[in-house]
mmCIF file of C-alpha atoms and ligand atoms in Angstrom:
data_model
loop_
_atom_site.group_PDB
_atom_site.id
_atom_site.type_symbol
_atom_site.label_atom_id
_atom_site.label_comp_id
_atom_site.label_asym_id
_atom_site.label_seq_id
_atom_site.Cartn_x
_atom_site.Cartn_y
_atom_site.Cartn_z
ATOM 1 C CA MET A 1 17.781 26.674 -47.966
ATOM 2 C CA LYS A 2 16.424 23.235 -47.063
ATOM 3 C CA ILE A 3 18.200 19.950 -46.704
ATOM 4 C CA SER A 4 16.478 16.624 -46.882
ATOM 5 C CA ILE A 5 17.374 13.316 -45.377
ATOM 6 C CA ASP A 6 16.792 11.902 -48.895
ATOM 7 C CA SER A 7 19.745 13.890 -50.258
ATOM 8 C CA LEU A 8 21.896 12.611 -47.405
ATOM 9 C CA LYS A 9 20.787 9.119 -48.328
ATOM 10 C CA ASP A 10 21.805 9.602 -51.964
ATOM 11 C CA SER A 11 25.261 10.726 -50.986
ATOM 12 C CA ASN A 12 26.027 7.752 -48.849
ATOM 13 C CA GLU A 13 24.912 4.182 -49.424
ATOM 14 C CA PHE A 14 25.731 3.167 -45.876
ATOM 15 C CA LEU A 15 23.767 6.068 -44.393
ATOM 16 C CA ASN A 16 20.938 5.177 -46.707
ATOM 17 C CA THR A 17 20.543 1.691 -45.205
ATOM 18 C CA LEU A 18 21.027 3.064 -41.723
ATOM 19 C CA LEU A 19 18.307 5.707 -41.974
ATOM 20 C CA ASP A 20 15.874 3.284 -43.584
ATOM 21 C CA ASN A 21 16.211 0.829 -40.755
ATOM 22 C CA ILE A 22 16.647 3.004 -37.750
ATOM 23 C CA THR A 23 13.835 2.931 -35.180
ATOM 24 C CA SER A 24 14.779 6.239 -33.549
ATOM 25 C CA ALA A 25 12.893 9.328 -34.669
ATOM 26 C CA ILE A 26 15.354 11.704 -36.367
ATOM 27 C CA PHE A 27 14.802 15.314 -37.328
ATOM 28 C CA VAL A 28 16.821 18.377 -38.241
ATOM 29 C CA THR A 29 15.996 21.951 -37.204
ATOM 30 C CA ASP A 30 17.304 25.296 -38.371
ATOM 31 C CA LYS A 31 18.317 28.205 -36.126
ATOM 32 C CA ASP A 32 14.675 29.246 -35.659
ATOM 33 C CA ILE A 33 13.989 25.747 -34.263
ATOM 34 C CA ARG A 34 11.875 24.940 -37.304
ATOM 35 C CA ILE A 35 11.798 21.398 -38.666
ATOM 36 C CA GLN A 36 13.768 21.058 -41.872
ATOM 37 C CA SER A 37 13.866 17.310 -42.262
ATOM 38 C CA PHE A 38 12.795 14.091 -40.557
ATOM 39 C CA ASN A 39 12.738 10.346 -41.083
ATOM 40 C CA ASP A 40 9.827 7.885 -41.232
ATOM 41 C CA SER A 41 10.106 6.944 -37.545
ATOM 42 C CA PHE A 42 9.648 10.611 -36.618
ATOM 43 C CA ARG A 43 6.404 10.718 -38.612
ATOM 44 C CA SER A 44 5.076 7.521 -37.124
ATOM 45 C CA LEU A 45 6.025 8.579 -33.579
ATOM 46 C CA PHE A 46 4.166 11.890 -33.761
ATOM 47 C CA TYR A 47 1.571 10.920 -36.395
ATOM 48 C CA ARG A 48 1.957 14.081 -38.458
ATOM 49 C CA ASP A 49 1.549 14.644 -42.220
ATOM 50 C CA GLU A 50 4.759 15.342 -44.052
ATOM 51 C CA ASP A 51 3.571 18.611 -45.676
ATOM 52 C CA MET A 52 2.497 20.002 -42.294
ATOM 53 C CA LEU A 53 5.883 19.383 -40.773
ATOM 54 C CA ILE A 54 8.462 21.102 -42.939
ATOM 55 C CA GLY A 55 9.073 24.634 -41.659
ATOM 56 C CA GLU A 56 6.921 24.016 -38.539
ATOM 57 C CA LEU A 57 8.227 25.102 -35.110
ATOM 58 C CA CYS A 58 9.576 22.066 -33.253
ATOM 59 C CA GLY A 59 7.152 22.084 -30.264
ATOM 60 C CA ASN A 60 4.110 22.647 -32.518
ATOM 61 C CA ALA A 61 5.268 19.881 -34.833
ATOM 62 C CA ILE A 62 5.584 17.265 -32.116
ATOM 63 C CA GLY A 63 2.348 18.209 -30.313
ATOM 64 C CA CYS A 64 3.997 19.616 -27.133
ATOM 65 C CA ILE A 65 1.090 19.977 -24.700
ATOM 66 C CA TYR A 66 2.049 23.554 -23.750
ATOM 67 C CA THR A 67 1.667 24.757 -27.346
ATOM 68 C CA VAL A 68 -1.700 22.966 -27.517
ATOM 69 C CA ARG A 69 -3.162 24.055 -24.155
ATOM 70 C CA GLU A 70 -1.891 27.635 -24.347
ATOM 71 C CA LYS A 71 -2.590 27.884 -28.094
ATOM 72 C CA ALA A 72 0.914 29.367 -28.328
ATOM 73 C CA ASN A 73 3.919 28.836 -30.543
ATOM 74 C CA CYS A 74 6.951 26.848 -29.479
ATOM 75 C CA GLY A 75 9.268 29.454 -27.929
ATOM 76 C CA SER A 76 6.533 31.497 -26.305
ATOM 77 C CA THR A 77 4.741 29.060 -23.962
ATOM 78 C CA SER A 78 4.970 29.305 -20.168
ATOM 79 C CA ASN A 79 7.199 26.229 -20.155
ATOM 80 C CA CYS A 80 9.700 27.145 -22.874
ATOM 81 C CA ASN A 81 12.245 28.544 -20.424
ATOM 82 C CA SER A 82 12.430 25.229 -18.615
ATOM 83 C CA CYS A 83 12.108 22.959 -21.662
ATOM 84 C CA ASN A 84 14.993 20.456 -21.840
ATOM 85 C CA LEU A 85 14.696 19.963 -25.572
ATOM 86 C CA ARG A 86 14.620 23.665 -26.352
ATOM 87 C CA SER A 87 17.639 24.495 -24.188
ATOM 88 C CA SER A 88 19.566 21.581 -25.680
ATOM 89 C CA LEU A 89 18.754 22.785 -29.224
ATOM 90 C CA LEU A 90 19.719 26.386 -28.414
ATOM 91 C CA ASN A 91 22.940 25.273 -26.759
ATOM 92 C CA ALA A 92 23.827 23.182 -29.790
ATOM 93 C CA PHE A 93 23.589 26.338 -31.941
ATOM 94 C CA LEU A 94 25.135 28.789 -29.487
ATOM 95 C CA GLU A 95 27.917 26.794 -27.925
ATOM 96 C CA LYS A 96 28.263 24.113 -30.570
ATOM 97 C CA VAL A 97 28.571 21.576 -27.756
ATOM 98 C CA PRO A 98 29.305 18.048 -28.921
ATOM 99 C CA THR A 99 26.461 15.563 -28.784
ATOM 100 C CA HIS A 100 24.251 16.357 -25.808
ATOM 101 C CA ARG A 101 21.967 13.684 -24.358
ATOM 102 C CA SER A 102 18.978 14.314 -22.134
ATOM 103 C CA LEU A 103 15.483 13.199 -21.154
ATOM 104 C CA LEU A 104 12.124 14.746 -21.879
ATOM 105 C CA SER A 105 8.978 13.708 -20.021
ATOM 106 C CA ARG A 106 5.823 15.519 -20.942
ATOM 107 C CA GLU A 107 2.319 15.138 -22.313
ATOM 108 C CA PHE A 108 1.946 15.346 -26.092
ATOM 109 C CA LEU A 109 -1.096 15.608 -28.303
ATOM 110 C CA ILE A 110 -0.660 12.657 -30.627
ATOM 111 C CA LYS A 111 -3.452 11.475 -32.911
ATOM 112 C CA ASP A 112 -5.970 13.681 -31.016
ATOM 113 C CA ARG A 113 -5.063 12.047 -27.715
ATOM 114 C CA VAL A 114 -3.080 13.531 -24.846
ATOM 115 C CA ILE A 115 -0.386 10.993 -23.987
ATOM 116 C CA GLN A 116 2.323 11.075 -21.332
ATOM 117 C CA LYS A 117 5.616 10.284 -23.058
ATOM 118 C CA TYR A 118 9.164 9.718 -21.920
ATOM 119 C CA PHE A 119 11.834 10.469 -24.525
ATOM 120 C CA GLN A 120 15.559 10.071 -24.506
ATOM 121 C CA PHE A 121 17.076 12.444 -27.043
ATOM 122 C CA SER A 122 20.391 13.726 -28.297
ATOM 123 C CA THR A 123 21.189 16.957 -30.140
ATOM 124 C CA ARG A 124 24.214 17.635 -32.306
ATOM 125 C CA ASN A 125 25.284 20.680 -34.266
ATOM 126 C CA ILE A 126 25.846 19.853 -37.947
ATOM 127 C CA THR A 127 26.749 21.953 -40.953
ATOM 128 C CA PHE A 128 25.160 21.175 -44.285
ATOM 129 C CA ASN A 129 25.872 23.229 -47.395
ATOM 130 C CA LYS A 130 27.445 25.837 -45.115
ATOM 131 C CA GLU A 131 24.273 26.205 -43.114
ATOM 132 C CA GLU A 132 24.203 25.367 -39.413
ATOM 133 C CA MET A 133 21.561 22.870 -38.354
ATOM 134 C CA VAL A 134 20.927 20.671 -35.338
ATOM 135 C CA LEU A 135 20.359 16.959 -35.712
ATOM 136 C CA VAL A 136 18.005 15.505 -33.085
ATOM 137 C CA ILE A 137 17.610 11.779 -32.395
ATOM 138 C CA VAL A 138 14.644 10.782 -30.236
ATOM 139 C CA ASP A 139 13.970 7.400 -28.622
ATOM 140 C CA ASP A 140 10.570 6.697 -27.120
ATOM 141 C CA ILE A 141 11.205 5.038 -23.739
ATOM 142 C CA THR A 142 7.644 5.400 -22.434
ATOM 143 C CA GLU A 143 7.017 1.655 -22.218
ATOM 144 C CA TYR A 144 10.315 1.062 -20.453
ATOM 145 C CA GLN A 145 9.556 3.896 -17.983
ATOM 146 C CA GLU A 146 6.094 2.503 -17.328
ATOM 147 C CA GLN A 147 7.553 -0.956 -16.633
ATOM 148 C CA LYS A 148 10.140 0.667 -14.392
ATOM 149 C CA ARG A 149 7.426 2.552 -12.494
ATOM 150 C CA VAL A 150 5.413 -0.659 -11.931
ATOM 151 C CA LEU A 151 8.579 -2.469 -10.856
ATOM 152 C CA ASP A 152 9.556 0.364 -8.491
ATOM 153 C CA GLU A 153 6.088 0.280 -6.933
ATOM 154 C CA LYS A 154 6.315 -3.499 -6.480
ATOM 155 C CA ASN A 155 9.777 -3.140 -4.973
ATOM 156 C CA GLN A 156 8.529 -0.524 -2.542
ATOM 157 C CA LYS A 157 5.689 -2.833 -1.468
ATOM 158 C CA LEU A 158 8.129 -5.725 -1.106
ATOM 159 C CA GLU A 159 10.408 -3.564 1.014
ATOM 160 C CA ILE A 160 7.510 -2.715 3.344
ATOM 161 C CA ILE A 161 6.468 -6.382 3.555
ATOM 162 C CA ASN A 162 10.060 -7.390 4.199
ATOM 163 C CA LYS A 163 10.375 -4.782 6.944
ATOM 164 C CA GLN A 164 7.145 -6.008 8.541
ATOM 165 C CA LYS A 165 8.336 -9.594 8.273
ATOM 166 C CA ASN A 166 11.574 -8.685 10.058
ATOM 167 C CA GLU A 167 9.599 -6.815 12.707
ATOM 168 C CA LEU A 168 7.375 -9.841 13.103
ATOM 169 C CA ILE A 169 10.315 -12.189 13.509
ATOM 170 C CA GLY A 170 11.923 -9.788 15.991
ATOM 171 C CA ILE A 171 8.762 -9.519 18.078
ATOM 172 C CA ALA A 172 8.050 -13.234 17.887
ATOM 173 C CA ALA A 173 11.572 -14.074 19.005
ATOM 174 C CA HIS A 174 11.480 -11.504 21.794
ATOM 175 C CA ASP A 175 7.984 -12.279 23.073
ATOM 176 C CA LEU A 176 8.346 -16.038 22.844
ATOM 177 C CA ARG A 177 11.690 -16.213 24.608
ATOM 178 C CA ASN A 178 10.261 -15.415 28.049
ATOM 179 C CA PRO A 179 7.371 -17.883 28.103
ATOM 180 C CA LEU A 180 9.487 -20.615 26.526
ATOM 181 C CA SER A 181 12.205 -20.215 29.129
ATOM 182 C CA VAL A 182 9.547 -20.344 31.869
ATOM 183 C CA ILE A 183 8.174 -23.572 30.372
ATOM 184 C CA ASN A 184 11.684 -24.960 30.050
ATOM 185 C CA SER A 185 12.829 -24.183 33.602
ATOM 186 C CA PHE A 186 9.555 -25.216 35.247
ATOM 187 C CA SER A 187 9.514 -28.566 33.470
ATOM 188 C CA GLU A 188 13.172 -29.098 34.438
ATOM 189 C CA ILE A 189 12.399 -28.394 38.110
ATOM 190 C CA MET A 190 9.406 -30.694 37.958
ATOM 191 C CA LEU A 191 11.423 -33.513 36.421
ATOM 192 C CA GLU A 192 14.298 -33.143 38.871
ATOM 193 C CA ALA A 193 12.192 -32.862 42.002
ATOM 194 C CA LEU A 194 9.152 -34.870 40.972
ATOM 195 C CA GLU A 195 9.363 -37.221 43.958
ATOM 196 C CA ASP A 196 9.659 -34.381 46.492
ATOM 197 C CA LEU A 197 7.001 -32.023 45.130
ATOM 198 C CA LYS A 198 3.680 -31.874 46.911
ATOM 199 C CA THR A 199 0.493 -32.145 44.829
ATOM 200 C CA GLU A 200 -0.304 -28.549 45.674
ATOM 201 C CA ASN A 201 3.079 -27.317 44.331
ATOM 202 C CA LEU A 202 2.710 -29.490 41.257
ATOM 203 C CA ARG A 203 -0.754 -28.034 40.561
ATOM 204 C CA GLU A 204 0.602 -24.505 40.910
ATOM 205 C CA MET A 205 3.487 -25.197 38.526
ATOM 206 C CA LEU A 206 1.263 -26.935 36.022
ATOM 207 C CA GLN A 207 -1.068 -23.956 36.113
ATOM 208 C CA ILE A 208 1.824 -21.619 35.339
ATOM 209 C CA LEU A 209 2.906 -23.949 32.530
ATOM 210 C CA LYS A 210 -0.627 -23.954 31.153
ATOM 211 C CA LYS A 211 -0.967 -20.164 31.285
ATOM 212 C CA THR A 212 2.451 -19.602 29.739
ATOM 213 C CA SER A 213 2.006 -22.131 26.963
ATOM 214 C CA HIS A 214 -1.486 -20.731 26.267
ATOM 215 C CA PHE A 215 0.013 -17.263 25.805
ATOM 216 C CA SER A 216 2.761 -18.603 23.490
ATOM 217 C CA LEU A 217 0.173 -20.384 21.410
ATOM 218 C CA GLN A 218 -2.019 -17.285 21.231
ATOM 219 C CA LEU A 219 0.944 -15.141 20.200
ATOM 220 C CA LEU A 220 1.925 -17.641 17.520
ATOM 221 C CA ASN A 221 -1.645 -17.787 16.215
ATOM 222 C CA ASP A 222 -1.834 -13.977 16.131
ATOM 223 C CA LEU A 223 1.462 -13.763 14.253
ATOM 224 C CA LEU A 224 0.386 -16.402 11.745
ATOM 225 C CA ASP A 225 -2.973 -14.702 11.235
ATOM 226 C CA PHE A 226 -1.367 -11.330 10.842
ATOM 227 C CA SER A 227 1.154 -12.525 8.262
ATOM 228 C CA LYS A 228 -1.625 -14.372 6.412
ATOM 229 C CA ILE A 229 -3.710 -11.198 6.286
ATOM 230 C CA GLU A 230 -0.751 -9.001 5.338
ATOM 231 C CA SER A 231 0.365 -11.261 2.502
ATOM 232 C CA GLY A 232 -3.199 -11.202 1.150
ATOM 233 C CA THR A 233 -3.656 -14.962 1.476
ATOM 234 C CA LEU A 234 -6.560 -14.690 3.927
ATOM 235 C CA GLU A 235 -9.757 -15.869 2.273
ATOM 236 C CA LEU A 236 -13.127 -15.176 3.816
ATOM 237 C CA LYS A 237 -15.519 -18.107 4.053
ATOM 238 C CA LYS A 238 -18.830 -16.286 4.308
ATOM 239 C CA LEU A 239 -21.949 -18.183 5.377
ATOM 240 C CA LYS A 240 -25.520 -16.991 5.737
ATOM 241 C CA LEU A 241 -26.189 -17.342 9.478
ATOM 242 C CA ASN A 242 -28.308 -15.778 12.189
ATOM 243 C CA TYR A 243 -25.847 -13.212 13.531
ATOM 244 C CA LEU A 244 -27.782 -12.814 16.778
ATOM 245 C CA SER A 245 -27.510 -16.514 17.688
ATOM 246 C CA PHE A 246 -23.837 -16.394 16.735
ATOM 247 C CA LEU A 247 -23.282 -13.403 19.072
ATOM 248 C CA LYS A 248 -25.127 -15.022 21.971
ATOM 249 C CA GLU A 249 -22.939 -18.110 21.711
ATOM 250 C CA ASN A 250 -19.785 -16.017 21.498
ATOM 251 C CA ILE A 251 -20.749 -13.941 24.545
ATOM 252 C CA GLN A 252 -21.390 -17.131 26.497
ATOM 253 C CA GLN A 253 -17.877 -18.372 25.735
ATOM 254 C CA ASN A 254 -16.294 -15.053 26.721
ATOM 255 C CA GLU A 255 -18.312 -14.908 29.952
ATOM 256 C CA PHE A 256 -16.079 -17.706 31.199
ATOM 257 C CA PHE A 257 -13.165 -15.218 31.223
ATOM 258 C CA ALA A 258 -15.285 -12.301 32.456
ATOM 259 C CA VAL A 259 -16.464 -14.106 35.602
ATOM 260 C CA GLN A 260 -12.839 -14.634 36.613
ATOM 261 C CA LYS A 261 -12.720 -10.864 37.152
ATOM 262 C CA ASN A 262 -16.255 -10.848 38.495
ATOM 263 C CA MET A 263 -17.463 -9.026 35.388
ATOM 264 C CA ARG A 264 -20.577 -9.604 33.319
ATOM 265 C CA ILE A 265 -21.364 -9.203 29.651
ATOM 266 C CA ILE A 266 -24.867 -8.149 28.646
ATOM 267 C CA LEU A 267 -26.411 -8.182 25.186
ATOM 268 C CA ASN A 268 -28.559 -5.247 24.202
ATOM 269 C CA THR A 269 -30.714 -5.468 21.053
ATOM 270 C CA SER A 270 -34.220 -4.919 19.764
ATOM 271 C CA CYS A 271 -33.759 -7.404 16.890
ATOM 272 C CA SER A 272 -35.093 -10.942 17.104
ATOM 273 C CA SER A 273 -32.966 -12.355 14.294
ATOM 274 C CA ILE A 274 -30.288 -10.973 11.952
ATOM 275 C CA PRO A 275 -29.631 -13.342 9.063
ATOM 276 C CA PHE A 276 -26.786 -12.246 6.792
ATOM 277 C CA HIS A 277 -23.516 -13.342 5.163
ATOM 278 C CA PHE A 278 -20.314 -13.175 7.221
ATOM 279 C CA ASP A 279 -17.286 -15.345 7.968
ATOM 280 C CA PRO A 280 -18.143 -16.784 11.422
ATOM 281 C CA ARG A 281 -14.581 -17.910 12.218
ATOM 282 C CA ARG A 282 -13.139 -14.467 11.505
ATOM 283 C CA ILE A 283 -15.932 -12.463 13.162
ATOM 284 C CA GLU A 284 -15.525 -14.734 16.172
ATOM 285 C CA GLN A 285 -11.895 -13.618 16.230
ATOM 286 C CA VAL A 286 -13.057 -9.974 16.108
ATOM 287 C CA MET A 287 -15.470 -10.509 19.007
ATOM 288 C CA ASN A 288 -12.914 -12.477 21.048
ATOM 289 C CA ASN A 289 -10.329 -9.738 20.637
ATOM 290 C CA LEU A 290 -12.705 -6.880 21.461
ATOM 291 C CA LEU A 291 -14.286 -8.683 24.413
ATOM 292 C CA SER A 292 -10.959 -9.885 25.809
ATOM 293 C CA ASN A 293 -9.644 -6.310 25.578
ATOM 294 C CA ALA A 294 -12.755 -5.008 27.345
ATOM 295 C CA ILE A 295 -12.119 -7.552 30.131
ATOM 296 C CA LYS A 296 -8.356 -7.021 30.156
ATOM 297 C CA TYR A 297 -8.387 -3.205 30.350
ATOM 298 C CA SER A 298 -11.339 -2.864 32.799
ATOM 299 C CA PHE A 299 -11.408 -3.250 36.559
ATOM 300 C CA PRO A 300 -13.129 -6.196 38.292
ATOM 301 C CA ASP A 301 -16.857 -6.013 39.127
ATOM 302 C CA SER A 302 -17.762 -3.946 36.060
ATOM 303 C CA THR A 303 -20.136 -4.576 33.165
ATOM 304 C CA ILE A 304 -19.469 -4.903 29.429
ATOM 305 C CA THR A 305 -22.347 -4.168 27.056
ATOM 306 C CA VAL A 306 -22.602 -5.661 23.573
ATOM 307 C CA SER A 307 -25.190 -3.815 21.452
ATOM 308 C CA VAL A 308 -26.347 -4.907 18.038
ATOM 309 C CA SER A 309 -28.675 -3.169 15.613
ATOM 310 C CA MET A 310 -29.389 -2.773 11.907
ATOM 311 C CA GLU A 311 -28.729 0.644 10.407
ATOM 312 C CA ASN A 312 -29.266 1.382 6.719
ATOM 313 C CA ASP A 313 -27.408 -1.419 4.936
ATOM 314 C CA SER A 314 -25.185 -2.434 7.850
ATOM 315 C CA VAL A 315 -25.210 -4.595 10.932
ATOM 316 C CA VAL A 316 -23.778 -2.480 13.729
ATOM 317 C CA THR A 317 -22.119 -4.145 16.728
ATOM 318 C CA SER A 318 -20.589 -2.262 19.631
ATOM 319 C CA ILE A 319 -18.627 -3.470 22.627
ATOM 320 C CA GLU A 320 -18.637 -0.961 25.463
ATOM 321 C CA ASP A 321 -16.710 -1.206 28.700
ATOM 322 C CA CYS A 322 -16.496 0.989 31.791
ATOM 323 C CA GLY A 323 -12.740 0.510 32.065
ATOM 324 C CA GLN A 324 -9.672 2.717 31.993
ATOM 325 C CA GLY A 325 -10.408 4.293 28.597
ATOM 326 C CA ILE A 326 -7.708 5.340 26.119
ATOM 327 C CA PRO A 327 -6.029 8.778 26.090
ATOM 328 C CA GLU A 328 -6.844 10.795 22.957
ATOM 329 C CA LYS A 329 -3.170 10.948 21.933
ATOM 330 C CA ASP A 330 -3.033 7.118 21.763
ATOM 331 C CA LEU A 331 -6.224 6.633 19.739
ATOM 332 C CA PRO A 332 -4.651 7.089 16.264
ATOM 333 C CA PHE A 333 -2.208 4.250 16.933
ATOM 334 C CA ILE A 334 -4.237 1.468 18.513
ATOM 335 C CA PHE A 335 -5.094 -0.271 15.213
ATOM 336 C CA GLN A 336 -1.455 -0.341 14.121
ATOM 337 C CA PRO A 337 0.386 -3.645 14.537
ATOM 338 C CA PHE A 338 2.608 -4.047 17.604
ATOM 339 C CA ARG A 339 1.298 -0.840 19.163
ATOM 340 C CA GLN A 340 0.800 -1.262 22.872
ATOM 341 C CA VAL A 341 -0.111 2.193 24.090
ATOM 342 C CA SER A 342 -0.043 3.624 27.608
ATOM 343 C CA VAL A 343 -3.102 1.697 28.889
ATOM 344 C CA LYS A 344 -2.025 -1.515 30.645
ATOM 345 C CA PRO A 345 -4.047 -4.620 31.634
ATOM 346 C CA THR A 346 -5.601 -4.406 35.114
ATOM 347 C CA ASP A 347 -4.764 -7.955 36.243
ATOM 348 C CA ASN A 348 -1.316 -8.516 34.782
ATOM 349 C CA GLU A 349 -2.813 -10.166 31.677
ATOM 350 C CA LYS A 350 -0.557 -10.656 28.664
ATOM 351 C CA SER A 351 -0.823 -8.511 25.556
ATOM 352 C CA THR A 352 0.744 -8.816 22.104
ATOM 353 C CA GLY A 353 -0.236 -5.526 20.452
ATOM 354 C CA LEU A 354 -1.612 -7.429 17.453
ATOM 355 C CA GLY A 355 -5.265 -7.937 18.415
ATOM 356 C CA LEU A 356 -6.749 -4.668 17.117
ATOM 357 C CA ALA A 357 -4.598 -4.738 13.949
ATOM 358 C CA ILE A 358 -6.063 -8.164 13.127
ATOM 359 C CA VAL A 359 -9.590 -6.972 14.023
ATOM 360 C CA LYS A 360 -9.285 -3.988 11.671
ATOM 361 C CA LYS A 361 -7.984 -6.125 8.803
ATOM 362 C CA ILE A 362 -10.805 -8.661 9.185
ATOM 363 C CA ILE A 363 -13.402 -5.876 9.162
ATOM 364 C CA ASP A 364 -11.678 -4.345 6.084
ATOM 365 C CA PHE A 365 -11.836 -7.737 4.361
ATOM 366 C CA HIS A 366 -15.598 -7.733 5.016
ATOM 367 C CA GLU A 367 -15.699 -4.237 3.451
ATOM 368 C CA GLY A 368 -16.932 -2.841 6.747
ATOM 369 C CA LYS A 369 -15.468 -0.295 9.134
ATOM 370 C CA ILE A 370 -14.545 0.002 12.798
ATOM 371 C CA THR A 371 -14.590 3.073 15.042
ATOM 372 C CA VAL A 372 -13.601 3.768 18.636
ATOM 373 C CA GLU A 373 -14.830 6.283 21.172
ATOM 374 C CA SER A 374 -13.009 6.456 24.467
ATOM 375 C CA LYS A 375 -12.572 8.652 27.523
ATOM 376 C CA PRO A 376 -9.883 8.036 30.140
ATOM 377 C CA GLY A 377 -11.505 6.960 33.409
ATOM 378 C CA LYS A 378 -14.899 6.424 31.743
ATOM 379 C CA GLY A 379 -14.382 3.515 29.325
ATOM 380 C CA SER A 380 -14.154 2.586 25.658
ATOM 381 C CA LYS A 381 -16.659 1.747 22.954
ATOM 382 C CA PHE A 382 -15.557 -0.125 19.830
ATOM 383 C CA THR A 383 -18.188 -0.200 17.062
ATOM 384 C CA PHE A 384 -17.918 -2.223 13.869
ATOM 385 C CA PHE A 385 -20.177 -2.028 10.828
ATOM 386 C CA LEU A 386 -20.626 -5.030 8.536
ATOM 387 C CA PRO A 387 -22.438 -4.576 5.216
ATOM 388 C CA LEU A 388 -25.688 -6.553 4.985
ATOM 389 C CA PHE A 389 -25.201 -7.323 1.283
HETATM 390 P P1 ADP G 401 -2.978 -5.999 23.072
HETATM 391 O O1 ADP G 401 -2.562 -7.405 22.822
HETATM 392 O O2 ADP G 401 -1.882 -5.143 23.626
HETATM 393 O O3 ADP G 401 -4.247 -5.902 23.836
HETATM 394 P P2 ADP G 401 -4.461 -4.732 20.937
HETATM 395 O O4 ADP G 401 -4.041 -4.494 19.526
HETATM 396 O O5 ADP G 401 -5.683 -5.548 21.169
HETATM 397 O O6 ADP G 401 -3.197 -5.374 21.633
HETATM 398 O O7 ADP G 401 -4.647 -3.328 21.640
HETATM 399 C C1 ADP G 401 -3.695 -2.307 21.440
HETATM 400 C C2 ADP G 401 -3.675 -1.386 22.653
HETATM 401 O O8 ADP G 401 -4.887 -0.625 22.703
HETATM 402 C C3 ADP G 401 -3.592 -2.110 23.973
HETATM 403 O O9 ADP G 401 -2.239 -2.390 24.317
HETATM 404 C C4 ADP G 401 -4.266 -1.136 24.940
HETATM 405 O O10 ADP G 401 -3.322 -0.184 25.406
HETATM 406 C C5 ADP G 401 -5.280 -0.403 24.053
HETATM 407 N N1 ADP G 401 -6.674 -0.961 24.213
HETATM 408 C C6 ADP G 401 -7.284 -1.850 23.426
HETATM 409 N N2 ADP G 401 -8.549 -2.103 23.824
HETATM 410 C C7 ADP G 401 -8.745 -1.335 24.921
HETATM 411 C C8 ADP G 401 -9.855 -1.129 25.829
HETATM 412 N N3 ADP G 401 -11.033 -1.751 25.670
HETATM 413 N N4 ADP G 401 -9.677 -0.251 26.845
HETATM 414 C C9 ADP G 401 -8.515 0.421 26.991
HETATM 415 N N5 ADP G 401 -7.422 0.268 26.188
HETATM 416 C C10 ADP G 401 -7.544 -0.602 25.182
#
C-alpha cells in the first residue's frame, strides 16, 4: 500500500498550499525504511529522479556515502549502527516517540559529486490508511554550518590576538615601570639639587638617564614592531641592493657596541657582490638583533663572525659567537615572544625577550628561514636564508 503526498494535498487545501511552498525536504518511509513519498524540495535537495525513488531504501535514495563507498544497502553498511537518521526512524516505529529532532552530518553523493552536508531533521510516526509510516522533514543547514565554522575560526584567531595584546600590555606596563621611575626620580633629584651637584655627578646621572630612556625607547619600538607584525600590517619595502655593502655598513655600526666589551666582529665571505631584493630596514633590524645578542650573551675579548654565501637560490648569512651558548632544552622556545630563557647577559645588559620573535617574523615575511645551532660553553650560530628571487 502506498500513500502519496498528492493525496494528502487533495484532502486538505491548507496542507496543499503548505507543501507546495515549503522549502524543507519532506519524505515518508515505511517500516522497511523504504521511501514511499516525498515532496519537490526533497527531489531538488538530493537530485534524484522520481521513478528511482519510490520503494528505494532511505540511505540509497539520498546518496549516503557509506552505501556508495561500500556498495551496500542502507541497513547493512559499517555505519548503520551509529547512523542518527536510521536510529531516529527505527525509534519512531518501535517506540512511537513524538517528534524527534536531530542532526546529521555526513558526505553524500549528489549529482555525481561527494558533498559534505549538514542536515537538521525531525521524524514523526504517522498512520495513514491504517498503515504506520514515518514522516521525515529535512533542512539543509550546510551553508549556515560553513559560515559558523568560518566565524568560529575567526573568533579563535581574535581570542589569540586579544590574549597576545593583553600579554603585550602587561609586559609593556611591567617593563616600562622600572625605567620610567628611574627617569622620574633622577630628574627630580637633579632639579632639586642642581646647584649642589658636581659636574661629575651630573654626568653620571645623565648617563643613567640616557641608558634608561634608550632602553624604554627600544622596548617601545620592539612592542610596536611586534604588534605591527602580529596584526599583519607590516609591509616589506624590498629594494634591489648590494647585500654585501649593506652588511659591511651594518657591521661597522654594531662594532661601536662590540668595542665597549672589547669584542670584534669579522666578516667572512668569498663573494665580491650580492645584488638582490630585500627590505633593508627590516634586515637591518634582523642583523642588529642577532649581533646585539651575540655581544650581549658573550664574554668580553671574544670574536663574532658574520659569514655570508650564496647557496642554491638563497643568500645565507650566519652570525656566530663564542659566548655562553644555549642549553638544548631552551632552544625550542627562543623564537617565541617574551621568552627569556636561562642564558643571561654577561654585562648586565637589558633584554626584552622580543628580539628573536621579531627576527623570525621578518625572515618569514621574506619567505626565508632561520636556524640556530648552539652548545653551552662553546657559543651560538644563528643562520638565516633569504630567497634570491
Ligand atoms: P632578549 O631581549 O632577551 O635578548 P631575544 O628574543 O633576542 O630576547 O632572545 C631570547 C633569549 O634567547 C635570550 O633571553 C637569551 O636567553 C637567548 N639568546 C639569544 N641569543 C643568544 C646568543 N647569541 N647566545 C646565547 N643566548 C642567546
